[in-house]
Short mmCIF file of C-alpha atoms in Angstrom, two decimals:
data_model
loop_
_atom_site.label_atom_id
_atom_site.label_comp_id
_atom_site.label_asym_id
_atom_site.label_seq_id
_atom_site.Cartn_x
_atom_site.Cartn_y
_atom_site.Cartn_z
CA MET A 1 -3.21 -26.55 -18.51
CA SER A 2 -0.93 -28.11 -15.95
CA SER A 3 -1.96 -27.89 -12.29
CA ASN A 4 1.69 -27.64 -11.27
CA PRO A 5 1.81 -24.54 -9.01
CA ASP A 6 5.16 -23.56 -10.53
CA LEU A 7 3.37 -23.06 -13.84
CA LEU A 8 0.52 -20.93 -12.54
CA THR A 9 1.92 -17.55 -13.53
CA PRO A 10 0.99 -17.99 -17.24
CA THR A 11 -2.56 -19.06 -16.36
CA LEU A 12 -3.78 -15.57 -17.20
CA SER A 13 -1.86 -15.26 -20.44
CA PHE A 14 -2.51 -11.54 -20.88
CA SER A 15 0.23 -9.31 -22.23
CA TRP A 16 0.94 -6.06 -20.37
CA PRO A 17 -0.70 -3.86 -23.06
CA ARG A 18 -3.82 -6.02 -23.00
CA ILE A 19 -4.11 -5.83 -19.23
CA ALA A 20 -3.62 -2.08 -19.32
CA ALA A 21 -6.30 -1.78 -21.97
CA ILE A 22 -8.71 -3.85 -19.89
CA PHE A 23 -8.16 -1.72 -16.80
CA TYR A 24 -8.32 1.60 -18.61
CA GLY A 25 -11.47 0.42 -20.34
CA ALA A 26 -13.15 0.29 -16.93
CA SER A 27 -12.41 3.96 -16.37
CA ASN A 28 -14.79 5.92 -14.18
CA MET A 29 -13.30 9.42 -14.20
CA PHE A 30 -13.95 11.91 -11.43
CA ASN A 31 -12.95 15.55 -11.41
CA VAL A 32 -11.83 17.97 -8.71
CA SER A 33 -12.04 21.76 -8.78
CA PHE A 34 -9.78 24.45 -7.37
CA ASP A 35 -8.34 27.84 -8.34
CA GLY A 36 -11.12 28.43 -10.87
CA GLY A 37 -10.48 25.21 -12.82
CA THR A 38 -11.73 21.62 -12.99
CA PHE A 39 -9.24 18.80 -13.45
CA PRO A 40 -9.21 14.98 -13.60
CA LEU A 41 -8.45 13.69 -10.12
CA SER A 42 -6.19 11.01 -11.58
CA ASP A 43 -3.98 13.64 -13.21
CA VAL A 44 -3.74 15.69 -10.01
CA GLN A 45 -2.68 12.57 -8.11
CA GLU A 46 -0.23 11.31 -10.74
CA ASN A 47 1.37 14.66 -11.56
CA PRO A 48 1.25 16.77 -8.38
CA ALA A 49 4.07 19.07 -9.53
CA ARG A 50 1.85 20.44 -12.32
CA TYR A 51 -0.66 21.80 -9.83
CA VAL A 52 1.52 23.26 -7.07
CA ARG A 53 0.85 26.94 -7.86
CA ARG A 54 -2.86 26.46 -8.37
CA LEU A 55 -3.18 24.50 -5.15
CA GLU A 56 -1.13 27.07 -3.25
CA ARG A 57 -3.56 29.79 -4.34
CA ALA A 58 -6.60 27.64 -3.50
CA LYS A 59 -5.14 26.81 -0.09
CA VAL A 60 -5.19 30.54 0.69
CA THR A 61 -8.56 31.36 -0.91
CA PRO A 62 -11.02 29.77 -0.34
CA GLY A 63 -8.86 27.34 1.65
CA TYR A 64 -10.05 24.09 0.07
CA ALA A 65 -10.73 22.24 -3.19
CA THR A 66 -13.95 20.45 -4.12
CA CYS A 67 -14.74 16.97 -5.41
CA GLU A 68 -17.22 16.53 -8.25
CA CYS A 69 -17.84 12.79 -7.76
CA VAL A 70 -21.42 13.40 -6.63
CA ALA A 71 -23.72 16.07 -8.06
CA ARG A 72 -24.59 18.37 -5.16
CA ALA A 73 -25.74 21.94 -4.82
CA THR A 74 -22.73 22.41 -2.54
CA PRO A 75 -19.81 20.19 -3.71
CA LEU A 76 -17.90 18.15 -1.17
CA GLN A 77 -14.85 19.97 0.13
CA LEU A 78 -11.32 18.56 0.06
CA VAL A 79 -8.36 19.39 2.28
CA ILE A 80 -5.31 20.85 0.53
CA ARG A 81 -2.37 19.41 2.42
CA ARG A 82 1.33 20.14 2.04
CA TYR A 83 3.78 17.24 2.20
CA GLY A 84 7.38 18.18 1.46
CA SER A 85 7.57 20.50 -1.54
CA LEU A 86 4.21 19.46 -3.03
CA LEU A 87 0.55 19.80 -2.15
CA HIS A 88 -1.98 16.97 -2.18
CA LEU A 89 -5.72 16.59 -1.84
CA ALA A 90 -7.27 14.69 1.05
CA GLY A 91 -10.81 13.93 2.09
CA TRP A 92 -12.49 16.29 4.52
CA PRO A 93 -12.56 14.82 8.06
CA ASP A 94 -15.58 12.57 8.70
CA ASP A 95 -16.83 13.24 5.17
CA GLY A 96 -15.57 10.13 3.38
CA HIS A 97 -18.90 8.28 3.42
CA ARG A 98 -20.54 11.08 1.38
CA HIS A 99 -18.35 10.52 -1.68
CA ASP A 100 -19.21 8.20 -4.53
CA ARG A 101 -18.17 4.67 -3.63
CA ASN A 102 -15.80 4.61 -6.61
CA CYS A 103 -14.14 7.88 -5.66
CA ALA A 104 -10.62 7.86 -4.19
CA PHE A 105 -11.91 9.92 -1.26
CA PHE A 106 -14.68 7.50 -0.32
CA LYS A 107 -14.14 6.00 3.10
CA ASP A 108 -16.33 3.44 4.82
CA PRO A 109 -16.33 4.46 8.50
CA ASN A 110 -16.79 0.82 9.50
CA ALA A 111 -13.96 -0.57 7.36
CA SER A 112 -10.84 0.99 8.89
CA PRO A 113 -8.45 -1.63 10.31
CA VAL A 114 -6.86 0.92 12.65
CA THR A 115 -7.68 1.12 16.36
CA SER A 116 -9.58 4.22 17.41
CA GLY A 117 -8.23 6.51 20.09
CA GLY A 118 -9.99 4.53 22.81
CA ASP A 119 -7.07 2.10 23.16
CA SER A 120 -4.09 4.18 24.21
CA THR A 121 -1.79 1.15 24.20
CA ALA A 122 -2.33 0.27 20.52
CA ALA A 123 0.68 0.57 18.21
CA ILE A 124 -1.30 2.42 15.52
CA ILE A 125 -4.11 4.71 16.60
CA ALA A 126 -6.54 6.71 14.48
CA THR A 127 -7.06 10.15 15.98
CA PRO A 128 -9.10 13.15 14.74
CA THR A 129 -5.83 14.73 13.56
CA GLY A 130 -4.43 11.65 11.81
CA LEU A 131 -2.60 8.40 12.51
CA ASN A 132 -0.38 8.08 15.58
CA VAL A 133 2.17 5.31 15.04
CA LYS A 134 4.70 3.72 17.37
CA LEU A 135 7.17 1.55 15.47
CA ASP A 136 9.32 -1.16 16.99
CA ALA A 137 12.29 0.63 15.40
CA ALA A 138 13.98 3.75 16.74
CA LEU A 139 14.22 6.72 14.39
CA THR A 140 16.62 8.62 16.64
CA LEU A 141 19.58 6.91 18.36
CA ARG A 142 21.28 8.75 21.18
CA GLU A 143 23.24 5.75 22.43
CA THR A 144 23.72 2.19 21.23
CA ALA A 145 20.77 0.30 19.80
CA THR A 146 19.81 -3.33 19.87
CA GLY A 147 18.27 -5.54 17.24
CA SER A 148 17.97 -4.96 13.52
CA GLY A 149 15.14 -2.55 14.17
CA GLY A 150 17.36 -0.44 16.40
CA SER A 151 15.35 -0.06 19.59
CA SER A 152 16.63 3.00 21.41
CA THR A 153 18.10 2.77 24.88
CA GLN A 154 16.18 5.97 25.64
CA THR A 155 12.85 4.16 25.89
CA SER A 156 11.06 5.03 29.10
CA PRO A 157 10.35 2.14 31.48
CA ARG A 158 6.86 3.59 31.93
CA GLN A 159 6.08 3.08 28.26
CA SER A 160 3.36 0.45 28.01
CA ARG A 161 2.23 1.18 24.48
CA ARG A 162 2.64 -1.66 22.01
CA SER A 163 4.75 -1.19 18.87
CA ALA A 164 4.20 -2.07 15.23
CA SER A 165 6.56 -3.85 12.87
CA LEU A 166 7.56 -2.16 9.62
CA LEU A 167 5.34 -4.59 7.71
CA ALA A 168 2.31 -3.85 9.91
CA PHE A 169 2.86 -0.14 9.35
CA LEU A 170 3.20 -0.62 5.58
CA GLN A 171 0.00 -2.67 5.50
CA THR A 172 -1.77 0.05 7.48
CA LEU A 173 -0.56 2.69 5.03
CA TRP A 174 -2.18 0.62 2.29
CA ALA A 175 -5.42 -0.19 4.08
CA GLU A 176 -6.28 3.30 5.37
CA PRO A 177 -6.82 4.81 1.88
CA ALA A 178 -8.48 1.53 0.78
CA LEU A 179 -5.66 0.51 -1.56
CA ASN A 180 -6.50 -3.07 -0.56
CA GLN A 181 -9.85 -2.73 -2.34
CA TRP A 182 -11.10 -2.65 -5.93
CA THR A 183 -14.51 -1.44 -7.01
CA GLY A 184 -14.44 -2.89 -10.52
CA THR A 185 -15.02 0.45 -12.22
CA ALA A 186 -11.82 2.33 -11.36
CA THR A 187 -9.10 3.05 -13.86
CA TRP A 188 -5.82 1.17 -13.87
CA ARG A 189 -3.97 1.92 -10.66
CA HIS A 190 -0.26 2.59 -10.86
CA TRP A 191 2.23 4.18 -8.50
CA GLY A 192 0.97 7.71 -9.11
CA HIS A 193 -2.47 6.81 -7.76
CA CYS A 194 -0.97 5.03 -4.78
CA ASN A 195 1.37 7.90 -3.97
CA GLY A 196 -1.43 10.46 -4.01
CA GLN A 197 -3.70 8.43 -1.76
CA LEU A 198 -0.92 7.46 0.64
CA LEU A 199 0.16 11.07 1.12
CA ALA A 200 -3.44 12.15 1.65
CA GLU A 201 -3.67 9.74 4.59
CA VAL A 202 -0.22 10.18 6.10
CA GLY A 203 0.03 13.96 5.79
CA THR A 204 -0.87 14.69 9.42
CA ALA A 205 0.43 11.46 10.95
CA LEU A 206 2.83 11.16 13.86
CA ILE A 207 5.47 8.44 13.69
CA ASN A 208 7.34 7.78 16.92
CA GLY A 209 6.29 11.24 18.00
CA ALA A 210 7.65 13.01 14.91
CA GLN A 211 5.72 14.64 12.08
CA ALA A 212 5.46 12.09 9.26
CA GLN A 213 6.97 14.32 6.58
CA THR A 214 10.16 14.72 8.61
CA VAL A 215 10.78 10.95 8.87
CA LEU A 216 8.85 9.35 5.99
CA HIS A 217 9.44 9.87 2.27
CA ILE A 218 7.09 8.25 -0.26
CA ILE A 219 8.77 8.55 -3.64
CA ARG A 220 6.44 9.87 -6.29
CA ARG A 221 5.91 8.29 -9.69
CA PHE A 222 8.90 8.66 -11.99
CA ASP A 223 8.48 11.02 -14.90
CA GLU A 224 11.46 11.89 -17.07
CA ALA A 225 10.38 15.52 -17.18
CA ASP A 226 10.41 15.65 -13.37
CA ARG A 227 13.60 13.65 -12.84
CA ALA A 228 15.52 16.58 -11.34
CA ALA A 229 12.69 17.54 -9.01
CA ILE A 230 12.12 13.96 -7.85
CA ASN A 231 15.82 13.52 -7.10
CA ALA A 232 15.95 16.90 -5.34
CA GLU A 233 13.04 15.92 -3.08
CA LEU A 234 14.79 12.69 -2.09
CA ASP A 235 18.12 14.47 -1.62
CA ALA A 236 16.48 17.02 0.67
CA PHE A 237 14.97 14.24 2.76
CA VAL A 238 18.28 12.39 2.95
CA ALA A 239 20.13 15.59 3.93
CA ARG A 240 18.07 15.73 7.13
CA LEU A 241 19.58 12.40 8.16
CA ALA A 242 23.10 13.82 8.41
CA THR A 243 24.74 12.73 11.69
CA GLU A 244 28.01 14.65 11.89
CA LYS A 245 26.97 15.99 15.28
CA GLY A 246 24.33 14.85 17.72
CA PRO A 247 22.14 11.74 17.59
CA THR A 248 21.86 9.37 14.66
CA ARG A 249 18.71 10.08 12.68
CA ARG A 250 17.01 7.48 10.56
CA GLY A 251 14.40 7.80 7.86
CA LEU A 252 11.68 5.68 6.26
CA ILE A 253 11.41 5.44 2.47
CA VAL A 254 8.55 3.81 0.55
CA GLY A 255 8.80 2.75 -3.07
CA GLU A 256 8.41 -0.18 -5.44
CA LEU A 257 11.33 -2.58 -5.08
CA SER A 258 12.75 -3.42 -8.49
CA ASP A 259 16.11 -5.07 -7.91
CA VAL A 260 18.40 -6.56 -5.26
CA ALA A 261 21.93 -7.12 -6.52
CA PRO A 262 25.08 -8.39 -4.76
CA THR A 263 27.97 -5.99 -4.25
CA GLN A 264 31.50 -6.32 -2.87
CA TYR A 265 30.29 -5.57 0.65
CA GLY A 266 26.70 -6.85 0.65
CA HIS A 267 23.75 -5.95 -1.55
CA ALA A 268 22.36 -2.90 -3.34
CA LEU A 269 18.61 -2.34 -3.54
CA SER A 270 16.89 -0.27 -6.20
CA LEU A 271 13.44 1.29 -6.16
CA ARG A 272 11.63 1.74 -9.44
CA GLN A 273 10.92 5.42 -8.82
CA SER A 274 14.54 6.64 -8.64
CA ALA A 275 18.10 5.65 -9.58
CA ARG A 276 19.51 5.92 -6.05
CA LYS A 277 21.00 2.77 -4.52
CA TYR A 278 20.33 1.57 -0.98
CA TYR A 279 22.99 -0.63 0.58
CA ALA A 280 22.25 -3.55 2.88
CA SER A 281 24.30 -6.23 4.58
CA THR A 282 24.13 -9.81 3.41
CA SER A 283 22.69 -10.87 6.76
CA LEU A 284 19.83 -8.36 6.46
CA ILE A 285 19.01 -9.52 2.93
CA GLU A 286 19.07 -13.16 4.04
CA HIS A 287 16.73 -12.28 6.92
CA ALA A 288 14.40 -10.33 4.61
CA SER A 289 14.27 -13.17 2.09
CA ARG A 290 13.02 -15.45 4.87
CA ALA A 291 10.71 -12.98 6.65
CA HIS A 292 9.12 -11.79 3.38
CA ALA A 293 9.61 -14.94 1.34
CA HIS A 294 6.62 -14.59 -0.99
CA ALA A 295 7.49 -11.01 -1.87
CA TRP A 296 11.18 -11.84 -2.33
CA ARG A 297 10.47 -14.72 -4.69
CA ALA A 298 8.20 -12.48 -6.78
CA LEU A 299 10.94 -9.96 -7.63
CA GLY A 300 11.19 -9.84 -11.40
CA GLU A 301 7.71 -11.35 -11.97
CA ARG A 302 5.79 -9.23 -14.47
CA SER A 303 2.49 -10.32 -12.94
CA ALA A 304 3.40 -8.92 -9.51
CA ARG A 305 4.82 -5.90 -7.73
CA VAL A 306 6.78 -5.63 -4.49
CA VAL A 307 6.44 -2.53 -2.31
CA ALA A 308 9.24 -1.86 0.16
CA LEU A 309 9.48 0.20 3.33
CA LEU A 310 13.15 0.88 4.04
CA LEU A 311 14.56 2.06 7.36
CA VAL A 312 17.74 3.88 6.40
CA GLU A 313 20.73 5.73 7.86
CA ARG A 314 23.04 8.13 6.01
CA THR A 315 26.70 7.12 6.02
CA PRO A 316 29.53 9.68 6.35
CA LYS A 317 30.06 9.38 2.58
CA GLY A 318 26.41 10.19 1.89
CA HIS A 319 25.27 6.65 1.00
CA LEU A 320 22.06 5.21 2.37
CA LYS A 321 22.45 2.14 4.54
CA VAL A 322 19.37 -0.04 5.02
CA VAL A 323 19.00 -0.91 8.70
CA ASP A 324 15.76 -2.85 8.34
CA LEU A 325 13.05 -3.30 5.75
CA ALA A 326 9.61 -4.70 5.01
CA ALA A 327 8.53 -6.07 1.63
CA MET A 328 4.87 -6.40 0.68
CA LEU A 329 3.79 -8.52 -2.28
CA CYS A 330 1.12 -6.92 -4.50
CA SER A 331 -0.80 -7.58 -7.68
CA GLN A 332 -0.15 -5.57 -10.82
CA ALA A 333 -2.60 -2.93 -9.57
CA PHE A 334 -0.99 -2.82 -6.10
CA ILE A 335 -3.55 -4.96 -4.26
CA PRO A 336 -1.60 -6.52 -1.34
CA CYS A 337 -1.34 -10.31 -1.52
CA ASP A 338 0.09 -13.07 0.66
CA SER A 339 1.34 -15.37 -2.11
CA ILE A 340 2.01 -15.45 -5.84
CA HIS A 341 -1.18 -17.51 -6.20
CA GLU A 342 -3.17 -14.70 -4.57
CA VAL A 343 -1.52 -12.33 -7.05
CA ALA A 344 -2.87 -14.44 -9.91
CA MET A 345 -6.36 -14.42 -8.36
CA ALA A 346 -6.29 -10.65 -7.76
CA ASN A 347 -5.16 -10.03 -11.35
CA ARG A 348 -8.03 -12.16 -12.62
CA LEU A 349 -10.61 -10.38 -10.43
CA ILE A 350 -9.40 -7.00 -11.67
CA ALA A 351 -9.35 -8.11 -15.31
CA GLU A 352 -12.97 -9.25 -14.92
CA HIS A 353 -14.01 -5.93 -13.32
CA ARG A 354 -15.01 -7.51 -10.02
CA ASP A 355 -15.70 -5.56 -6.84
CA PHE A 356 -13.59 -7.08 -4.07
CA ALA A 357 -11.43 -6.46 -1.02
CA LYS A 358 -8.29 -8.06 0.34
CA PRO A 359 -8.73 -8.17 4.14
CA ILE A 360 -5.64 -7.26 6.15
CA ARG A 361 -5.30 -8.64 9.65
CA MET A 362 -4.44 -5.96 12.18
CA SER A 363 -5.51 -7.86 15.29
CA ASP A 364 -6.55 -11.32 16.45
CA THR A 365 -10.24 -10.40 16.74
CA ASP A 366 -11.24 -11.85 13.34
CA ASP A 367 -11.69 -15.61 13.61
CA MET A 368 -12.20 -16.09 9.87
CA LEU A 369 -10.13 -13.90 7.59
CA PRO A 370 -10.66 -14.92 3.93
CA ASP A 371 -8.07 -14.26 1.24
CA PHE A 372 -10.53 -12.07 -0.69
CA ILE A 373 -14.14 -10.95 -0.34
CA LEU A 374 -16.25 -10.59 -3.49
CA ARG A 375 -18.53 -7.66 -2.74
CA ASP A 376 -20.60 -7.71 -5.93
CA THR A 377 -22.54 -10.86 -5.02
CA ARG A 378 -25.52 -11.15 -2.67
CA PRO A 379 -24.55 -12.19 -0.10
CA GLU A 380 -20.84 -11.42 -0.34
CA THR A 381 -18.64 -14.36 -1.31
CA HIS A 382 -15.40 -15.38 0.36
CA ILE A 383 -12.51 -16.51 -1.84
CA GLU A 384 -9.85 -18.82 -0.44
CA VAL A 385 -6.60 -19.64 -2.21
CA TYR A 386 -5.21 -22.89 -0.80
CA GLY A 387 -1.52 -23.17 -1.55
CA MET A 388 -0.23 -25.31 1.33
CA ASN A 389 -2.41 -28.39 0.98
CA GLY A 390 -1.24 -31.35 3.04
CA VAL A 391 0.35 -29.36 5.89
CA ASP A 392 -1.36 -30.53 9.09
CA THR A 393 -1.77 -27.14 10.75
CA TYR A 394 -2.88 -25.57 7.47
CA GLU A 395 -5.47 -28.31 6.87
CA ALA A 396 -6.80 -27.93 10.43
CA ARG A 397 -7.23 -24.18 9.99
CA LYS A 398 -8.89 -24.78 6.60
CA ARG A 399 -11.46 -27.13 8.17
CA GLN A 400 -12.11 -24.65 10.98
CA LYS A 401 -12.83 -21.83 8.55
CA GLN A 402 -15.00 -24.06 6.38
CA ALA A 403 -17.08 -24.99 9.44
CA LEU A 404 -17.47 -21.35 10.45
CA ARG A 405 -18.62 -20.39 6.95
CA ALA A 406 -21.13 -23.22 6.87
CA ALA A 407 -22.53 -22.17 10.24
CA ARG A 408 -22.80 -18.54 9.13
CA ARG A 409 -24.08 -19.42 5.65
CA ILE A 410 -21.32 -17.53 3.87
CA PRO A 411 -20.79 -18.72 0.29
CA ALA A 412 -17.20 -19.41 -0.69
CA VAL A 413 -15.03 -20.09 -3.72
CA GLU A 414 -12.03 -22.32 -3.00
CA TRP A 415 -9.03 -22.63 -5.30
CA ASN A 416 -6.71 -25.54 -4.56
CA VAL A 417 -3.70 -24.42 -6.54
CA ASP A 418 -2.12 -27.87 -6.86
CA ARG A 419 -5.32 -29.51 -8.12
CA GLU A 420 -6.76 -27.11 -10.71
CA SER A 421 -5.77 -24.18 -12.84
CA LEU A 422 -7.05 -20.71 -12.07
CA GLU A 423 -8.97 -20.75 -15.36
CA ALA A 424 -10.96 -23.70 -14.07
CA VAL A 425 -12.13 -21.88 -10.94
CA SER A 426 -15.77 -20.84 -11.30
CA LEU A 427 -16.67 -17.47 -9.84
CA PRO A 428 -20.28 -16.49 -9.10
CA PRO A 429 -21.60 -13.81 -11.47
CA PRO A 430 -21.98 -10.28 -10.10
CA ALA A 431 -25.45 -9.40 -8.90
CA GLY A 432 -27.42 -7.59 -11.56
CA ARG A 433 -25.49 -8.91 -14.53
#
C-alpha cells in the first residue's frame, strides 16, 4: 500500500456495516433500574423520551435510580436529572470510582482534566455542584460587543478570572464524561450515547453565570418517530433567544456537523441531528476553516466525524445566525482527534478492541502529551502519530518527547505517516492475551 498520506483513509478498508458489527460484537451491556423495572443503560441513553414518565415517578419515589454494573447487596445509586423536557441519569457525586470500569458512570477521580475549585481564576472549574465555566464569548449583550466571540462591554474591571475558548469548552465537555476514552469492551458509541453522557455531566453546570440548560442545547440523536419532539425542543430553546426588547441573548448548540454550503449571503451549516439551518458569514467560515483546519477538511469523510459547538443569535425573522463556532474532529466512535491520521489510528484501535485514551491538553503542566495511551499493556504504551515530518519545530519537539520517554522508560509506538502505512505499524499485544 502506498505511503502517500493522501491515500491513508482506505488503509483500514472496512465497510460501515463491518465496523458496526465489530463494535457491537464487543458489547458489554449494563442495566439500570428505576420505577420497578430494569432496562439496558444504552437504551435509556439513546431514547430518553421513552422513559420520561418512569423517571419522573422514580425521581419522586425513591428519588433515584440504581446501576447494576457491579453486583452489590445495595446497588449504586444514580441521580435523576432534568435537562429541558427530558430526564437523564447521572453518577452519584463522588461515587464514580465504585462503578465497573466499563460502565458509563465510572469516573477515575485522578483523570479529570478540569481544575478543582482551589484555583478561582481558572476558566473551567469543577465544583461539588458541577462545572463552572467562563467563556471568552458573551452570552448576553447589553451594548456593543467586540470580536467574533462578542465580549460584552459589561465586563467588570475587577474580573481576573481567565476565560475559555469555545473549543476548550467543547473538549472539556467530551473529557469530563470520559468520551475521550475507550475500554475495548464497550458497544459501538454513536450520538445517543454521547448525548446521554454529556447531559449527565452538564446538567448542573454554570456557563457565564447562567444555568447550562438555559444557554446550552445538546441536540439528541435523531429518530424519525421523535422528529416532532426533537424539533419542538430546539424551537423552545431558540424561542428564549428572542431579542425584540432588552439585551441580545445568545445560545450554544452542540451537534454533529454534516454540511457547510454556500448561500447568496454567506454559508448555511447543517447538523446531522436536525434539519434546521444555521447561517454564517463567509468571513466566519473562512476563519473557522483555518482555526479548525483538520476538522474542516474531514467534512464528508466516512471514517471521521466533526462535532460543532455553535454560538448563535436569533434574527428578527427567526433564523439562527452563527456568531462563532468550534469544530472538533473525531473518530467514527466520537473519540476526539487532532488529525485525520489520528482518526485512522483511533478507528484501528477500536476495531481491535484496545483499551486506550486520547489525552486532551487543558493546561501547560504536561511536558509530554502523547497522541494516545494504550492502557492494556504493562506498562502503558504511548502512541505517537507523526504527520508533520521535516518541520523544524515539529522535529525538535519530537526529539524532546523521545528523550523524555527514554528517561522515564515509557514504551512507545511511533507511526510516521509519510513513511509507512497504518497496517504496517506493529502494536504491542494486550497484557493477558
